[in-house]
Tab-separated table of C-alpha atoms in Angstrom:
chain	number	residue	atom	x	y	z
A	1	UNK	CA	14.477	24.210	-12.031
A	2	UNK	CA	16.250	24.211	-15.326
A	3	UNK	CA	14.534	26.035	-18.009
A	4	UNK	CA	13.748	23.311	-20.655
A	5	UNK	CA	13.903	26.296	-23.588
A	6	UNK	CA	17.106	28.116	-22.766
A	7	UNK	CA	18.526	25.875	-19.707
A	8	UNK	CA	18.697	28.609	-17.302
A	9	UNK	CA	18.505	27.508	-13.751
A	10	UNK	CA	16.459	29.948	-12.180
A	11	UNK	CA	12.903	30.701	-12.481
A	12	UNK	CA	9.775	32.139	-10.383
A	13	UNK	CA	6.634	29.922	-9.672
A	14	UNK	CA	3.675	31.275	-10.937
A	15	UNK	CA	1.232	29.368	-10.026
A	16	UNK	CA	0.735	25.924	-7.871
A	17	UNK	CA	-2.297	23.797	-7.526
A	18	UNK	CA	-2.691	20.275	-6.057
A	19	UNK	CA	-2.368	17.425	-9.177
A	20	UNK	CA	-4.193	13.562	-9.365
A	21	UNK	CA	-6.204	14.031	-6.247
A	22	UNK	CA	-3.675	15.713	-4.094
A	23	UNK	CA	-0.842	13.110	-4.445
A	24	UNK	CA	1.199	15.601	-6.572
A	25	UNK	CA	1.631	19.157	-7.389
A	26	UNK	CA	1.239	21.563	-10.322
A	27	UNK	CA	3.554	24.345	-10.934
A	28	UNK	CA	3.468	27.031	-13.155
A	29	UNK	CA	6.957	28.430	-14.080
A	30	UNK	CA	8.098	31.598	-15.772
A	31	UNK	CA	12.115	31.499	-16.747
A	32	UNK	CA	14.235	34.614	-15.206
A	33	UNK	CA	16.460	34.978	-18.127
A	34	UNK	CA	13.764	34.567	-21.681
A	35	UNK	CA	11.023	34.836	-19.817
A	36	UNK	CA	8.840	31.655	-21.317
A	37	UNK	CA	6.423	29.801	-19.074
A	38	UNK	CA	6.476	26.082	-18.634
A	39	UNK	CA	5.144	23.266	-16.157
A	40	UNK	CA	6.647	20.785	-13.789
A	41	UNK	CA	5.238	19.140	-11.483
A	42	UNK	CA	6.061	17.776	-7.892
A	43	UNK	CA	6.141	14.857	-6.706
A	44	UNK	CA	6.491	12.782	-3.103
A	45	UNK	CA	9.229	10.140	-3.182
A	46	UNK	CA	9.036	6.867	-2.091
A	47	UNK	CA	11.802	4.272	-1.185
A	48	UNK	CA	11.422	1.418	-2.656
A	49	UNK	CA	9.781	-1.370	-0.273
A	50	UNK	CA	11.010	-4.896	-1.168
A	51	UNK	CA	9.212	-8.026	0.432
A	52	UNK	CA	11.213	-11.114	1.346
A	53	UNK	CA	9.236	-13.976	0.699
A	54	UNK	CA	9.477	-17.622	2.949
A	55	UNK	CA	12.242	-18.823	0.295
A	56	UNK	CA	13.863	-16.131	0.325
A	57	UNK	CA	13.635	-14.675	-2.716
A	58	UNK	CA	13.078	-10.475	-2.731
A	59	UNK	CA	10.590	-8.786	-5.149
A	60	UNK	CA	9.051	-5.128	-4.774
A	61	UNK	CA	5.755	-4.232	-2.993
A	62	UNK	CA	2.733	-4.437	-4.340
A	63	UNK	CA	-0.526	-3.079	-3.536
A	64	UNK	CA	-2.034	-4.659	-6.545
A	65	UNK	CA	-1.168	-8.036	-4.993
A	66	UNK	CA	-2.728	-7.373	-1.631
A	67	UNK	CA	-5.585	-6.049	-2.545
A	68	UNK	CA	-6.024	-9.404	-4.921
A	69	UNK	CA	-5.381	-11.715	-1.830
A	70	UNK	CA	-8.150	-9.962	0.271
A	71	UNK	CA	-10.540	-9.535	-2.727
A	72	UNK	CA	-9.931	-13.425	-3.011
A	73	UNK	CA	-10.661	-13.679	1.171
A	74	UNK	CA	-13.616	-11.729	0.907
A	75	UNK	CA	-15.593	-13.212	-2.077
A	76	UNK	CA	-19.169	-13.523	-1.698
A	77	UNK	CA	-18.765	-11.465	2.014
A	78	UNK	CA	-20.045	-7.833	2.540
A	79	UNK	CA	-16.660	-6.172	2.272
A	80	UNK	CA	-16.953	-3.135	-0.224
A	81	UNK	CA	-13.392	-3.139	-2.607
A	82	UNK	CA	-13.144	0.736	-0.672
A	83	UNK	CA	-12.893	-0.940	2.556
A	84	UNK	CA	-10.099	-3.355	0.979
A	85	UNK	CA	-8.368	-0.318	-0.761
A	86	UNK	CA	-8.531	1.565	2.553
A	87	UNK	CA	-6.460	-1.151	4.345
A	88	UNK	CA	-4.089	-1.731	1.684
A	89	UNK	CA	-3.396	2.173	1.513
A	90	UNK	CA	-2.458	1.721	5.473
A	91	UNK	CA	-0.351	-1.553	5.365
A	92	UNK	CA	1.261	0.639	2.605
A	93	UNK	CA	1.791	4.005	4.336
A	94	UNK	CA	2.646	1.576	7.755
A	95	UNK	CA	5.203	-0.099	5.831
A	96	UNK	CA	6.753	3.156	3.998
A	97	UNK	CA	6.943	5.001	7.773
A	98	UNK	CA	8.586	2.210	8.758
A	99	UNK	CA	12.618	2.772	8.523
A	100	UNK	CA	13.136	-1.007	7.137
A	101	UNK	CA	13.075	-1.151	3.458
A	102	UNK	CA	12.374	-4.927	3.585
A	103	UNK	CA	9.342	-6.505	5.027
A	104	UNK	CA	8.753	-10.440	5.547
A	105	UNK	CA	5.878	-11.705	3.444
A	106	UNK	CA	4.841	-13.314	6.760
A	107	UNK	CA	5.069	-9.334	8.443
A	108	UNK	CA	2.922	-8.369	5.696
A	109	UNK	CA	0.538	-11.477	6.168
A	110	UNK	CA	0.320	-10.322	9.943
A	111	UNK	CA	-1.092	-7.307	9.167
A	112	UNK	CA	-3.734	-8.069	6.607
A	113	UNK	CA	-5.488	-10.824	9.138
A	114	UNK	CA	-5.290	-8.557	12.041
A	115	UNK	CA	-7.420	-6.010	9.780
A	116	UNK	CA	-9.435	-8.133	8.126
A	117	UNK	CA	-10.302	-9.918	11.562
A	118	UNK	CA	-12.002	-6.669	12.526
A	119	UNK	CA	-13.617	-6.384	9.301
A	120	UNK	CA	-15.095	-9.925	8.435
A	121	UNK	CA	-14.733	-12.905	10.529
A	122	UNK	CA	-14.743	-15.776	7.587
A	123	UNK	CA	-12.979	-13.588	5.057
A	124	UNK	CA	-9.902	-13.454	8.061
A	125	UNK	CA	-10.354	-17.367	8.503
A	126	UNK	CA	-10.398	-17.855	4.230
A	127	UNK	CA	-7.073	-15.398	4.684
A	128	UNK	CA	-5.610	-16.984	6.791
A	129	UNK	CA	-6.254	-20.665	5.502
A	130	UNK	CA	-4.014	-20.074	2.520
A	131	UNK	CA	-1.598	-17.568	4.143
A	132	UNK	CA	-0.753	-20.124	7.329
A	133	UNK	CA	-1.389	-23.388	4.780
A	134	UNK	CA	-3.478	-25.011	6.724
A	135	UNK	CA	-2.157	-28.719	6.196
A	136	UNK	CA	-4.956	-30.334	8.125
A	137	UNK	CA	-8.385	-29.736	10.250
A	138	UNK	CA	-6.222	-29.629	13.476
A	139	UNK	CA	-4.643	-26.810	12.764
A	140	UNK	CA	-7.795	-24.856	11.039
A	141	UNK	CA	-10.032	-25.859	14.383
A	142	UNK	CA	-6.873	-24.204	16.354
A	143	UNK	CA	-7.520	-20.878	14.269
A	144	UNK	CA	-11.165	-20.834	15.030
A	145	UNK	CA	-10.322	-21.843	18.602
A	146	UNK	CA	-8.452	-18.685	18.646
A	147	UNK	CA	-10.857	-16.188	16.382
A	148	UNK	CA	-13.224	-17.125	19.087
A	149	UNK	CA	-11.533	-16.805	22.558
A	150	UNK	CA	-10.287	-13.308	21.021
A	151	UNK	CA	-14.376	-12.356	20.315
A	152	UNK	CA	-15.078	-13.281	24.030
């Protein structure tokens, strides 16, 4: 690490302590060669995830954005915003482990029902009303014909 007061390249850590709840760390650095302390800190690097949506345009994850879709699905229902944040921290970390880089908004989709079906039965049928665009009763009665030969 380059010393920011002289620009030496070597120094000794000092001291390192976990940094915003764990996700980075603290370091403590003395220089080798003027011996002044300073701080960096360490951080986990992510690759950028970009989501292909059904026309084919590309923009970059984000959690905000699923956790609003599922907030959306779940009005009114007994889902706590924890439980929501909890499954958009493992679509998240599912995605990042996986070695694409870009994900199909309809991938993405896949995975929030199949949570949320475990979760909250009308908040997955709300979900997935506006994420399959339901275009008539047909096709919502075929849904619910499914939601319930799964539960049996």
């Amino acid at each position: 690490m380059k010393c920011p007061f002289c620009g030496y390249t070597e120094s000794k850590v000092i001291d390192s302590r976990p940094a915003e709840e764990g996700a980075t760390i603290r370091r403590r650095r003395e220089c080798l060669a003027c011996g002044k302390r300073f701080t960096t800190f360490e951080i986990i690097e992510r690759l950028p995830l970009v989501v292909v949506k059904r026309d084919g345009s590309r923009q970059s994850f984000d959690k905000v954005k699923l956790i609003n879709g599922m907030v959306r699905a779940c009005e009114k229902r007994p889902v706590s915003l924890e439980t929501l944040e909890r499954i958009a921290d493992e679509i998240e970390q599912e995605l990042q482990s996986n070695l694409e880089r870009e994900i199909r908004t309809v991938d993405v989709g896949e995975m929030v029902m199949e949570r949320l079906k475990d979760i909250d039965e009308v908040a997955y049928v709300r979900f997935a009303s506006v994420y399959r665009s339901f275009k008539d009763i047909n096709t919502f009665m075929e849904e619910l014909s499914k939601l319930l030969v799964d539960k049996n």
